[in-house]
Amino acid sequence: MADDFKFGNSLTPDMIAKINASIQPQRMFAESIAAEQDRMMRQAQEVGEQIYQNRQKMQEAMERTAHNTDVANDRLEKIIDQQSSHIELLEKTNETLQKQLETDQKQLEILQNIFASGEDGVQVEKELMNLIKKEIDETHPLWEYVKDKGGDIAVAGATAGIPILYGAFKAYLLSKGIMLP
């Protein structure tokens, strides 16, 4: 074939056919390489696009997570503030109840001392009358009984009934567990 192709000779159709036949495998090989390169480029682009989309989805998911975390943190902060306020209120209520308990215990001790002291009923009656006299004025219906200096009329009139009232009051307090027997 090299003899057929000499410089300066014109190419005949047979020679062109021979040239085409000799370069045909090289052309087919080059075309198959180009096709494979195109296929690989498309595949690389698809993989790149998929990676990009996955990255976008991950970014959006992270942004949503960050937003949800902020919202949750805000809510938790409000709950903590509310719980702190509630705890403070409970502590104040506890202090108030503790003071009330102390006051109630002092009053109970006084009542126990009155009824367990063995004092004369008349003496206790006089003290009660003096206390009543300090609490009422002349418009009160009991004023007529307690208006004299020591409340002697009231004491004399009530002497018969007061021990019964004391006994009933003491029994009531005992039934409620307020007094010791």
mmCIF file with all atom_site columns, C-alpha atoms in Angstrom:
data_model
loop_
_atom_site.group_PDB
_atom_site.id
_atom_site.type_symbol
_atom_site.label_atom_id
_atom_site.label_alt_id
_atom_site.label_comp_id
_atom_site.label_asym_id
_atom_site.label_entity_id
_atom_site.label_seq_id
_atom_site.pdbx_PDB_ins_code
_atom_site.Cartn_x
_atom_site.Cartn_y
_atom_site.Cartn_z
_atom_site.occupancy
_atom_site.B_iso_or_equiv
_atom_site.pdbx_formal_charge
_atom_site.auth_seq_id
_atom_site.auth_comp_id
_atom_site.auth_asym_id
_atom_site.auth_atom_id
_atom_site.pdbx_PDB_model_num
ATOM 1   C CA . MET A 1 1   ? 0.000   0.000  0.000   1.00 0.00 ? 1   MET A CA 1
ATOM 2   C CA . ALA A 1 2   ? 2.896   2.347  0.681   1.00 0.00 ? 2   ALA A CA 1
ATOM 3   C CA . ASP A 1 3   ? 3.889   1.935  -2.921  1.00 0.00 ? 3   ASP A CA 1
ATOM 4   C CA . ASP A 1 4   ? 0.493   3.112  -4.050  1.00 0.00 ? 4   ASP A CA 1
ATOM 5   C CA . PHE A 1 5   ? 0.850   6.383  -2.214  1.00 0.00 ? 5   PHE A CA 1
ATOM 6   C CA . LYS A 1 6   ? 3.659   8.429  -3.573  1.00 0.00 ? 6   LYS A CA 1
ATOM 7   C CA . PHE A 1 7   ? 4.013   12.071 -3.237  1.00 0.00 ? 7   PHE A CA 1
ATOM 8   C CA . GLY A 1 8   ? 2.709   13.921 -6.214  1.00 0.00 ? 8   GLY A CA 1
ATOM 9   C CA . ASN A 1 9   ? 0.478   11.102 -7.502  1.00 0.00 ? 9   ASN A CA 1
ATOM 10  C CA . SER A 1 10  ? -3.193  11.826 -7.622  1.00 0.00 ? 10  SER A CA 1
ATOM 11  C CA . LEU A 1 11  ? -5.456  9.831  -5.445  1.00 0.00 ? 11  LEU A CA 1
ATOM 12  C CA . THR A 1 12  ? -7.734  7.416  -7.120  1.00 0.00 ? 12  THR A CA 1
ATOM 13  C CA . PRO A 1 13  ? -11.019 6.219  -5.733  1.00 0.00 ? 13  PRO A CA 1
ATOM 14  C CA . ASP A 1 14  ? -9.425  2.881  -4.917  1.00 0.00 ? 14  ASP A CA 1
ATOM 15  C CA . MET A 1 15  ? -6.685  4.620  -3.008  1.00 0.00 ? 15  MET A CA 1
ATOM 16  C CA . ILE A 1 16  ? -9.180  6.719  -1.087  1.00 0.00 ? 16  ILE A CA 1
ATOM 17  C CA . ALA A 1 17  ? -11.113 3.567  -0.248  1.00 0.00 ? 17  ALA A CA 1
ATOM 18  C CA . LYS A 1 18  ? -7.892  1.914  0.980   1.00 0.00 ? 18  LYS A CA 1
ATOM 19  C CA . ILE A 1 19  ? -7.038  4.972  3.102   1.00 0.00 ? 19  ILE A CA 1
ATOM 20  C CA . ASN A 1 20  ? -10.545 5.014  4.529   1.00 0.00 ? 20  ASN A CA 1
ATOM 21  C CA . ALA A 1 21  ? -10.349 1.276  5.197   1.00 0.00 ? 21  ALA A CA 1
ATOM 22  C CA . SER A 1 22  ? -7.003  1.654  6.975   1.00 0.00 ? 22  SER A CA 1
ATOM 23  C CA . ILE A 1 23  ? -8.171  4.545  9.222   1.00 0.00 ? 23  ILE A CA 1
ATOM 24  C CA . GLN A 1 24  ? -11.645 3.080  9.831   1.00 0.00 ? 24  GLN A CA 1
ATOM 25  C CA . PRO A 1 25  ? -10.606 1.016  12.912  1.00 0.00 ? 25  PRO A CA 1
ATOM 26  C CA . GLN A 1 26  ? -8.760  4.023  14.326  1.00 0.00 ? 26  GLN A CA 1
ATOM 27  C CA . ARG A 1 27  ? -11.803 6.247  13.720  1.00 0.00 ? 27  ARG A CA 1
ATOM 28  C CA . MET A 1 28  ? -14.124 3.690  15.337  1.00 0.00 ? 28  MET A CA 1
ATOM 29  C CA . PHE A 1 29  ? -11.740 3.380  18.286  1.00 0.00 ? 29  PHE A CA 1
ATOM 30  C CA . ALA A 1 30  ? -11.556 7.174  18.621  1.00 0.00 ? 30  ALA A CA 1
ATOM 31  C CA . GLU A 1 31  ? -15.360 7.459  18.363  1.00 0.00 ? 31  GLU A CA 1
ATOM 32  C CA . SER A 1 32  ? -15.856 4.748  20.985  1.00 0.00 ? 32  SER A CA 1
ATOM 33  C CA . ILE A 1 33  ? -13.404 6.563  23.287  1.00 0.00 ? 33  ILE A CA 1
ATOM 34  C CA . ALA A 1 34  ? -15.247 9.839  22.693  1.00 0.00 ? 34  ALA A CA 1
ATOM 35  C CA . ALA A 1 35  ? -18.598 8.134  23.351  1.00 0.00 ? 35  ALA A CA 1
ATOM 36  C CA . GLU A 1 36  ? -17.220 6.579  26.549  1.00 0.00 ? 36  GLU A CA 1
ATOM 37  C CA . GLN A 1 37  ? -15.866 9.968  27.618  1.00 0.00 ? 37  GLN A CA 1
ATOM 38  C CA . ASP A 1 38  ? -19.275 11.567 26.938  1.00 0.00 ? 38  ASP A CA 1
ATOM 39  C CA . ARG A 1 39  ? -21.000 8.815  28.930  1.00 0.00 ? 39  ARG A CA 1
ATOM 40  C CA . MET A 1 40  ? -18.551 9.227  31.810  1.00 0.00 ? 40  MET A CA 1
ATOM 41  C CA . MET A 1 41  ? -18.977 13.027 31.731  1.00 0.00 ? 41  MET A CA 1
ATOM 42  C CA . ARG A 1 42  ? -22.778 12.677 31.893  1.00 0.00 ? 42  ARG A CA 1
ATOM 43  C CA . GLN A 1 43  ? -22.451 10.162 34.704  1.00 0.00 ? 43  GLN A CA 1
ATOM 44  C CA . ALA A 1 44  ? -20.054 12.477 36.564  1.00 0.00 ? 44  ALA A CA 1
ATOM 45  C CA . GLN A 1 45  ? -22.501 15.371 36.070  1.00 0.00 ? 45  GLN A CA 1
ATOM 46  C CA . GLU A 1 46  ? -25.389 13.227 37.397  1.00 0.00 ? 46  GLU A CA 1
ATOM 47  C CA . VAL A 1 47  ? -23.330 12.177 40.420  1.00 0.00 ? 47  VAL A CA 1
ATOM 48  C CA . GLY A 1 48  ? -22.293 15.811 40.949  1.00 0.00 ? 48  GLY A CA 1
ATOM 49  C CA . GLU A 1 49  ? -25.931 16.946 40.693  1.00 0.00 ? 49  GLU A CA 1
ATOM 50  C CA . GLN A 1 50  ? -26.997 14.238 43.150  1.00 0.00 ? 50  GLN A CA 1
ATOM 51  C CA . ILE A 1 51  ? -24.243 15.293 45.554  1.00 0.00 ? 51  ILE A CA 1
ATOM 52  C CA . TYR A 1 52  ? -25.315 18.930 45.212  1.00 0.00 ? 52  TYR A CA 1
ATOM 53  C CA . GLN A 1 53  ? -28.982 18.061 45.860  1.00 0.00 ? 53  GLN A CA 1
ATOM 54  C CA . ASN A 1 54  ? -28.042 15.941 48.879  1.00 0.00 ? 54  ASN A CA 1
ATOM 55  C CA . ARG A 1 55  ? -25.907 18.789 50.200  1.00 0.00 ? 55  ARG A CA 1
ATOM 56  C CA . GLN A 1 56  ? -28.821 21.216 49.727  1.00 0.00 ? 56  GLN A CA 1
ATOM 57  C CA . LYS A 1 57  ? -31.165 18.836 51.569  1.00 0.00 ? 57  LYS A CA 1
ATOM 58  C CA . MET A 1 58  ? -28.664 18.458 54.403  1.00 0.00 ? 58  MET A CA 1
ATOM 59  C CA . GLN A 1 59  ? -28.243 22.230 54.614  1.00 0.00 ? 59  GLN A CA 1
ATOM 60  C CA . GLU A 1 60  ? -32.016 22.739 54.751  1.00 0.00 ? 60  GLU A CA 1
ATOM 61  C CA . ALA A 1 61  ? -32.340 20.000 57.385  1.00 0.00 ? 61  ALA A CA 1
ATOM 62  C CA . MET A 1 62  ? -29.600 21.617 59.487  1.00 0.00 ? 62  MET A CA 1
ATOM 63  C CA . GLU A 1 63  ? -31.295 25.015 59.181  1.00 0.00 ? 63  GLU A CA 1
ATOM 64  C CA . ARG A 1 64  ? -34.656 23.505 60.235  1.00 0.00 ? 64  ARG A CA 1
ATOM 65  C CA . THR A 1 65  ? -32.963 21.723 63.129  1.00 0.00 ? 65  THR A CA 1
ATOM 66  C CA . ALA A 1 66  ? -31.267 24.954 64.221  1.00 0.00 ? 66  ALA A CA 1
ATOM 67  C CA . HIS A 1 67  ? -34.584 26.829 64.022  1.00 0.00 ? 67  HIS A CA 1
ATOM 68  C CA . ASN A 1 68  ? -36.425 24.095 65.947  1.00 0.00 ? 68  ASN A CA 1
ATOM 69  C CA . THR A 1 69  ? -33.650 24.068 68.550  1.00 0.00 ? 69  THR A CA 1
ATOM 70  C CA . ASP A 1 70  ? -33.975 27.845 68.966  1.00 0.00 ? 70  ASP A CA 1
ATOM 71  C CA . VAL A 1 71  ? -37.754 27.541 69.357  1.00 0.00 ? 71  VAL A CA 1
ATOM 72  C CA . ALA A 1 72  ? -37.354 24.686 71.855  1.00 0.00 ? 72  ALA A CA 1
ATOM 73  C CA . ASN A 1 73  ? -34.744 26.657 73.804  1.00 0.00 ? 73  ASN A CA 1
ATOM 74  C CA . ASP A 1 74  ? -37.046 29.694 73.942  1.00 0.00 ? 74  ASP A CA 1
ATOM 75  C CA . ARG A 1 75  ? -39.908 27.545 75.196  1.00 0.00 ? 75  ARG A CA 1
ATOM 76  C CA . LEU A 1 76  ? -37.704 25.834 77.769  1.00 0.00 ? 76  LEU A CA 1
ATOM 77  C CA . GLU A 1 77  ? -36.462 29.211 78.967  1.00 0.00 ? 77  GLU A CA 1
ATOM 78  C CA . LYS A 1 78  ? -40.054 30.388 79.433  1.00 0.00 ? 78  LYS A CA 1
ATOM 79  C CA . ILE A 1 79  ? -40.958 27.166 81.252  1.00 0.00 ? 79  ILE A CA 1
ATOM 80  C CA . ILE A 1 80  ? -37.916 27.549 83.512  1.00 0.00 ? 80  ILE A CA 1
ATOM 81  C CA . ASP A 1 81  ? -38.881 31.165 84.262  1.00 0.00 ? 81  ASP A CA 1
ATOM 82  C CA . GLN A 1 82  ? -42.449 30.100 85.047  1.00 0.00 ? 82  GLN A CA 1
ATOM 83  C CA . GLN A 1 83  ? -41.232 27.250 87.239  1.00 0.00 ? 83  GLN A CA 1
ATOM 84  C CA . SER A 1 84  ? -38.869 29.608 89.041  1.00 0.00 ? 84  SER A CA 1
ATOM 85  C CA . SER A 1 85  ? -41.741 32.008 89.686  1.00 0.00 ? 85  SER A CA 1
ATOM 86  C CA . HIS A 1 86  ? -43.908 29.119 90.858  1.00 0.00 ? 86  HIS A CA 1
ATOM 87  C CA . ILE A 1 87  ? -41.146 27.893 93.185  1.00 0.00 ? 87  ILE A CA 1
ATOM 88  C CA . GLU A 1 88  ? -40.761 31.395 94.635  1.00 0.00 ? 88  GLU A CA 1
ATOM 89  C CA . LEU A 1 89  ? -44.518 31.572 95.188  1.00 0.00 ? 89  LEU A CA 1
ATOM 90  C CA . LEU A 1 90  ? -44.491 28.156 96.875  1.00 0.00 ? 90  LEU A CA 1
ATOM 91  C CA . GLU A 1 91  ? -41.577 29.221 99.084  1.00 0.00 ? 91  GLU A CA 1
ATOM 92  C CA . LYS A 1 92  ? -43.447 32.377 100.127 1.00 0.00 ? 92  LYS A CA 1
ATOM 93  C CA . THR A 1 93  ? -46.596 30.339 100.746 1.00 0.00 ? 93  THR A CA 1
ATOM 94  C CA . ASN A 1 94  ? -44.553 27.873 102.792 1.00 0.00 ? 94  ASN A CA 1
ATOM 95  C CA . GLU A 1 95  ? -43.101 30.733 104.860 1.00 0.00 ? 95  GLU A CA 1
ATOM 96  C CA . THR A 1 96  ? -46.585 32.137 105.446 1.00 0.00 ? 96  THR A CA 1
ATOM 97  C CA . LEU A 1 97  ? -47.946 28.725 106.405 1.00 0.00 ? 97  LEU A CA 1
ATOM 98  C CA . GLN A 1 98  ? -44.966 28.155 108.700 1.00 0.00 ? 98  GLN A CA 1
ATOM 99  C CA . LYS A 1 99  ? -45.645 31.478 110.460 1.00 0.00 ? 99  LYS A CA 1
ATOM 100 C CA . GLN A 1 100 ? -49.348 30.603 110.688 1.00 0.00 ? 100 GLN A CA 1
ATOM 101 C CA . LEU A 1 101 ? -48.441 27.208 112.161 1.00 0.00 ? 101 LEU A CA 1
ATOM 102 C CA . GLU A 1 102 ? -46.234 28.904 114.758 1.00 0.00 ? 102 GLU A CA 1
ATOM 103 C CA . THR A 1 103 ? -49.064 31.300 115.618 1.00 0.00 ? 103 THR A CA 1
ATOM 104 C CA . ASP A 1 104 ? -51.560 28.437 115.815 1.00 0.00 ? 104 ASP A CA 1
ATOM 105 C CA . GLN A 1 105 ? -49.197 26.493 118.079 1.00 0.00 ? 105 GLN A CA 1
ATOM 106 C CA . LYS A 1 106 ? -48.870 29.501 120.404 1.00 0.00 ? 106 LYS A CA 1
ATOM 107 C CA . GLN A 1 107 ? -52.656 29.873 120.496 1.00 0.00 ? 107 GLN A CA 1
ATOM 108 C CA . LEU A 1 108 ? -53.025 26.172 121.221 1.00 0.00 ? 108 LEU A CA 1
ATOM 109 C CA . GLU A 1 109 ? -50.541 26.455 124.072 1.00 0.00 ? 109 GLU A CA 1
ATOM 110 C CA . ILE A 1 110 ? -52.540 29.363 125.479 1.00 0.00 ? 110 ILE A CA 1
ATOM 111 C CA . LEU A 1 111 ? -55.766 27.362 125.265 1.00 0.00 ? 111 LEU A CA 1
ATOM 112 C CA . GLN A 1 112 ? -54.114 24.363 126.874 1.00 0.00 ? 112 GLN A CA 1
ATOM 113 C CA . ASN A 1 113 ? -52.788 26.578 129.654 1.00 0.00 ? 113 ASN A CA 1
ATOM 114 C CA . ILE A 1 114 ? -56.230 28.097 130.242 1.00 0.00 ? 114 ILE A CA 1
ATOM 115 C CA . PHE A 1 115 ? -57.993 24.783 130.527 1.00 0.00 ? 115 PHE A CA 1
ATOM 116 C CA . ALA A 1 116 ? -55.223 22.730 132.103 1.00 0.00 ? 116 ALA A CA 1
ATOM 117 C CA . SER A 1 117 ? -54.019 25.338 134.598 1.00 0.00 ? 117 SER A CA 1
ATOM 118 C CA . GLY A 1 118 ? -56.516 24.419 137.260 1.00 0.00 ? 118 GLY A CA 1
ATOM 119 C CA . GLU A 1 119 ? -57.405 28.094 137.671 1.00 0.00 ? 119 GLU A CA 1
ATOM 120 C CA . ASP A 1 120 ? -60.704 28.962 139.224 1.00 0.00 ? 120 ASP A CA 1
ATOM 121 C CA . GLY A 1 121 ? -63.481 29.110 136.617 1.00 0.00 ? 121 GLY A CA 1
ATOM 122 C CA . VAL A 1 122 ? -64.631 32.513 137.933 1.00 0.00 ? 122 VAL A CA 1
ATOM 123 C CA . GLN A 1 123 ? -61.198 34.012 137.399 1.00 0.00 ? 123 GLN A CA 1
ATOM 124 C CA . VAL A 1 124 ? -61.139 32.764 133.777 1.00 0.00 ? 124 VAL A CA 1
ATOM 125 C CA . GLU A 1 125 ? -64.697 34.073 133.335 1.00 0.00 ? 125 GLU A CA 1
ATOM 126 C CA . LYS A 1 126 ? -63.693 37.534 134.577 1.00 0.00 ? 126 LYS A CA 1
ATOM 127 C CA . GLU A 1 127 ? -60.755 37.629 132.159 1.00 0.00 ? 127 GLU A CA 1
ATOM 128 C CA . LEU A 1 128 ? -63.052 36.627 129.287 1.00 0.00 ? 128 LEU A CA 1
ATOM 129 C CA . MET A 1 129 ? -65.548 39.318 130.263 1.00 0.00 ? 129 MET A CA 1
ATOM 130 C CA . ASN A 1 130 ? -62.810 41.952 130.289 1.00 0.00 ? 130 ASN A CA 1
ATOM 131 C CA . LEU A 1 131 ? -61.774 40.836 126.826 1.00 0.00 ? 131 LEU A CA 1
ATOM 132 C CA . ILE A 1 132 ? -65.392 40.981 125.621 1.00 0.00 ? 132 ILE A CA 1
ATOM 133 C CA . LYS A 1 133 ? -65.805 44.447 127.131 1.00 0.00 ? 133 LYS A CA 1
ATOM 134 C CA . LYS A 1 134 ? -62.821 45.686 125.110 1.00 0.00 ? 134 LYS A CA 1
ATOM 135 C CA . GLU A 1 135 ? -64.309 44.312 121.890 1.00 0.00 ? 135 GLU A CA 1
ATOM 136 C CA . ILE A 1 136 ? -67.868 45.705 122.053 1.00 0.00 ? 136 ILE A CA 1
ATOM 137 C CA . ASP A 1 137 ? -69.511 49.109 122.521 1.00 0.00 ? 137 ASP A CA 1
ATOM 138 C CA . GLU A 1 138 ? -72.864 50.287 123.958 1.00 0.00 ? 138 GLU A CA 1
ATOM 139 C CA . THR A 1 139 ? -74.742 49.379 120.755 1.00 0.00 ? 139 THR A CA 1
ATOM 140 C CA . HIS A 1 140 ? -73.902 45.702 121.147 1.00 0.00 ? 140 HIS A CA 1
ATOM 141 C CA . PRO A 1 141 ? -76.613 43.499 122.724 1.00 0.00 ? 141 PRO A CA 1
ATOM 142 C CA . LEU A 1 142 ? -74.173 42.136 125.347 1.00 0.00 ? 142 LEU A CA 1
ATOM 143 C CA . TRP A 1 143 ? -73.273 45.637 126.555 1.00 0.00 ? 143 TRP A CA 1
ATOM 144 C CA . GLU A 1 144 ? -75.884 45.572 129.348 1.00 0.00 ? 144 GLU A CA 1
ATOM 145 C CA . TYR A 1 145 ? -74.262 42.477 130.839 1.00 0.00 ? 145 TYR A CA 1
ATOM 146 C CA . VAL A 1 146 ? -70.689 43.748 130.748 1.00 0.00 ? 146 VAL A CA 1
ATOM 147 C CA . LYS A 1 147 ? -71.074 47.535 131.272 1.00 0.00 ? 147 LYS A CA 1
ATOM 148 C CA . ASP A 1 148 ? -70.356 47.645 134.999 1.00 0.00 ? 148 ASP A CA 1
ATOM 149 C CA . LYS A 1 149 ? -66.738 47.929 136.069 1.00 0.00 ? 149 LYS A CA 1
ATOM 150 C CA . GLY A 1 150 ? -65.747 44.304 136.461 1.00 0.00 ? 150 GLY A CA 1
ATOM 151 C CA . GLY A 1 151 ? -68.590 42.675 134.628 1.00 0.00 ? 151 GLY A CA 1
ATOM 152 C CA . ASP A 1 152 ? -69.799 41.315 137.993 1.00 0.00 ? 152 ASP A CA 1
ATOM 153 C CA . ILE A 1 153 ? -73.412 40.965 136.861 1.00 0.00 ? 153 ILE A CA 1
ATOM 154 C CA . ALA A 1 154 ? -72.401 39.052 133.776 1.00 0.00 ? 154 ALA A CA 1
ATOM 155 C CA . VAL A 1 155 ? -69.998 36.924 135.777 1.00 0.00 ? 155 VAL A CA 1
ATOM 156 C CA . ALA A 1 156 ? -72.599 36.207 138.432 1.00 0.00 ? 156 ALA A CA 1
ATOM 157 C CA . GLY A 1 157 ? -75.240 35.397 135.830 1.00 0.00 ? 157 GLY A CA 1
ATOM 158 C CA . ALA A 1 158 ? -72.931 33.305 133.740 1.00 0.00 ? 158 ALA A CA 1
ATOM 159 C CA . THR A 1 159 ? -71.254 31.444 136.582 1.00 0.00 ? 159 THR A CA 1
ATOM 160 C CA . ALA A 1 160 ? -73.777 28.682 136.442 1.00 0.00 ? 160 ALA A CA 1
ATOM 161 C CA . GLY A 1 161 ? -73.575 28.275 132.637 1.00 0.00 ? 161 GLY A CA 1
ATOM 162 C CA . ILE A 1 162 ? -69.943 28.963 131.937 1.00 0.00 ? 162 ILE A CA 1
ATOM 163 C CA . PRO A 1 163 ? -68.537 25.757 133.462 1.00 0.00 ? 163 PRO A CA 1
ATOM 164 C CA . ILE A 1 164 ? -70.817 23.795 131.174 1.00 0.00 ? 164 ILE A CA 1
ATOM 165 C CA . LEU A 1 165 ? -69.587 25.812 128.189 1.00 0.00 ? 165 LEU A CA 1
ATOM 166 C CA . TYR A 1 166 ? -65.978 25.318 129.312 1.00 0.00 ? 166 TYR A CA 1
ATOM 167 C CA . GLY A 1 167 ? -66.518 21.600 129.626 1.00 0.00 ? 167 GLY A CA 1
ATOM 168 C CA . ALA A 1 168 ? -68.138 21.421 126.195 1.00 0.00 ? 168 ALA A CA 1
ATOM 169 C CA . PHE A 1 169 ? -65.434 23.590 124.639 1.00 0.00 ? 169 PHE A CA 1
ATOM 170 C CA . LYS A 1 170 ? -62.690 21.492 126.254 1.00 0.00 ? 170 LYS A CA 1
ATOM 171 C CA . ALA A 1 171 ? -64.333 18.253 125.078 1.00 0.00 ? 171 ALA A CA 1
ATOM 172 C CA . TYR A 1 172 ? -64.614 19.672 121.549 1.00 0.00 ? 172 TYR A CA 1
ATOM 173 C CA . LEU A 1 173 ? -60.945 20.653 121.520 1.00 0.00 ? 173 LEU A CA 1
ATOM 174 C CA . LEU A 1 174 ? -59.985 17.211 122.825 1.00 0.00 ? 174 LEU A CA 1
ATOM 175 C CA . SER A 1 175 ? -62.091 15.509 120.135 1.00 0.00 ? 175 SER A CA 1
ATOM 176 C CA . LYS A 1 176 ? -60.254 17.464 117.458 1.00 0.00 ? 176 LYS A CA 1
ATOM 177 C CA . GLY A 1 177 ? -56.862 16.566 118.906 1.00 0.00 ? 177 GLY A CA 1
ATOM 178 C CA . ILE A 1 178 ? -56.109 20.195 119.717 1.00 0.00 ? 178 ILE A CA 1
ATOM 179 C CA . MET A 1 179 ? -55.652 19.640 123.467 1.00 0.00 ? 179 MET A CA 1
ATOM 180 C CA . LEU A 1 180 ? -54.003 16.967 125.465 1.00 0.00 ? 180 LEU A CA 1
ATOM 181 C CA . PRO A 1 181 ? -56.309 15.269 128.048 1.00 0.00 ? 181 PRO A CA 1
#
